[in-house]
Amino acid sequence: MPLVITEHLRQDQALLTQQLDLTPAEARLDVHVLAAHACGVERVWLLAHGDECMPPASASHYEQSLARRLSGEPVAYIVGMREFYGHRLMVNADVLIPRPETELLVDLALARIEPDDAAQVLELGTGSGAIALAVALARPGARVCAVDKSIAALHMAQENSRQLAALNIDLVQSDWWAQVPPQRFDLILSNPPYIAEQDPHLKQGDVRFEPLSALAAGQDGLDDLRHIISEAPNWLKAGGWLMLEHGYDQGAAVRSLLNSAGFAVVETHLDLAGLERVSCGRKT
Ligand code: GLN
């Protein structure tokens, strides 16, 4: 006898909590997202229909998704999407899953672009296009150039750009600065890889399934941040800003790199967890 949805999901939540070292709240969200996706409904539907059973086809789709999750695969890859800055983005294992803390980088960028400003914006390492699209959609007068070295990532960003009907974004294949179009920007943004190669975090949880090239950057995790910061002055207009996401313990190192590269007004902003997460510098 199949279980009603409430009971079905409660049992799977317990299973996930045990097997994946998740909090009950995290496991609950996971099973609800997987079940809603399998049933082709919004999450609230599951609550309103908790005393019914899942239709057999949906139940079988859901069981397959749950098995993938139990083997550690991130929910975003299983359902093929993740929300970021209020937009639904398609994601797959070719791109980093957008993180909520990265919305801070978008907030800071938007705070420096007037609503109808024709600002020239560059994003380095765009992945799914999350940051570039959030900026482009909120500032239709701006032009956003988003680069990535991975063609597979650019395909995903292109698909997201089409789905979200962004008209003011250009996607370019470039290994950091190598193929950036020769022009000066008002704003340069990046959430580069910044985890130290040997960090045990890379061998745990969801990140094991994400592209290592989007996560790890040399012995101290600062290789790409160093490269970005040292070149950025050549690509910024006077008065332009460089804004970078980094690890919670890299604020001092990134500020020091920005100061050494000649940036002024060097400042670090805290994410919602109160951790140093984004540092900015202004070209004089
Ligand atoms: N913040 C991510 C994590 O800790 C890493 C993202 C990145 O390296 N840019 O998993």
Tab-separated table of N, CA and C and ligand atoms in Angstrom, residues 96 99 101 191-195 201 207 214-215, ligand 1:
chain	number	residue	atom	x	y	z
A	96	LEU	N	29.216	25.631	-11.596
A	96	LEU	CA	29.038	25.753	-10.144
A	96	LEU	C	27.570	26.056	-9.854
A	99	ARG	N	25.326	30.170	-5.259
A	99	ARG	CA	25.161	30.162	-3.802
A	99	ARG	C	24.417	31.417	-3.354
A	101	GLU	N	25.014	33.284	-0.848
A	101	GLU	CA	25.917	34.359	-0.392
A	101	GLU	C	26.442	35.195	-1.559
A	191	ASN	N	33.341	35.852	-9.181
A	191	ASN	CA	33.317	34.877	-8.093
A	191	ASN	C	34.199	33.732	-8.569
A	192	PRO	N	35.518	33.930	-8.467
A	192	PRO	CA	36.443	32.938	-9.030
A	192	PRO	C	36.571	31.746	-8.089
A	193	PRO	N	37.251	30.685	-8.532
A	193	PRO	CA	37.590	29.629	-7.568
A	193	PRO	C	38.505	30.216	-6.499
A	194	TYR	N	38.287	29.853	-5.249
A	194	TYR	CA	39.149	30.414	-4.198
A	194	TYR	C	39.423	29.436	-3.053
A	195	ILE	N	39.159	28.151	-3.284
A	195	ILE	CA	39.415	27.172	-2.223
A	195	ILE	C	40.824	26.598	-2.408
A	201	HIS	N	37.307	20.342	2.560
A	201	HIS	CA	35.969	20.757	2.132
A	201	HIS	C	35.650	20.256	0.717
A	207	VAL	N	29.934	19.721	-3.063
A	207	VAL	CA	31.023	20.254	-3.913
A	207	VAL	C	31.778	19.158	-4.655
A	214	ALA	N	36.083	25.321	-10.972
A	214	ALA	CA	35.310	26.468	-10.489
A	214	ALA	C	35.481	26.651	-8.981
A	215	LEU	N	36.227	25.750	-8.354
A	215	LEU	CA	36.321	25.767	-6.888
A	215	LEU	C	37.732	26.002	-6.366
B	1	GLN	N1	31.640	29.341	-1.755
B	1	GLN	C1	31.852	28.110	-2.432
B	1	GLN	C2	32.052	26.962	-1.469
B	1	GLN	O1	32.544	27.154	-0.391
B	1	GLN	C3	33.041	28.186	-3.353
B	1	GLN	C4	32.767	29.033	-4.531
B	1	GLN	C5	34.029	29.459	-5.187
B	1	GLN	O2	35.094	28.864	-5.043
B	1	GLN	N2	33.935	30.517	-5.892
B	1	GLN	O3	31.693	25.852	-1.767
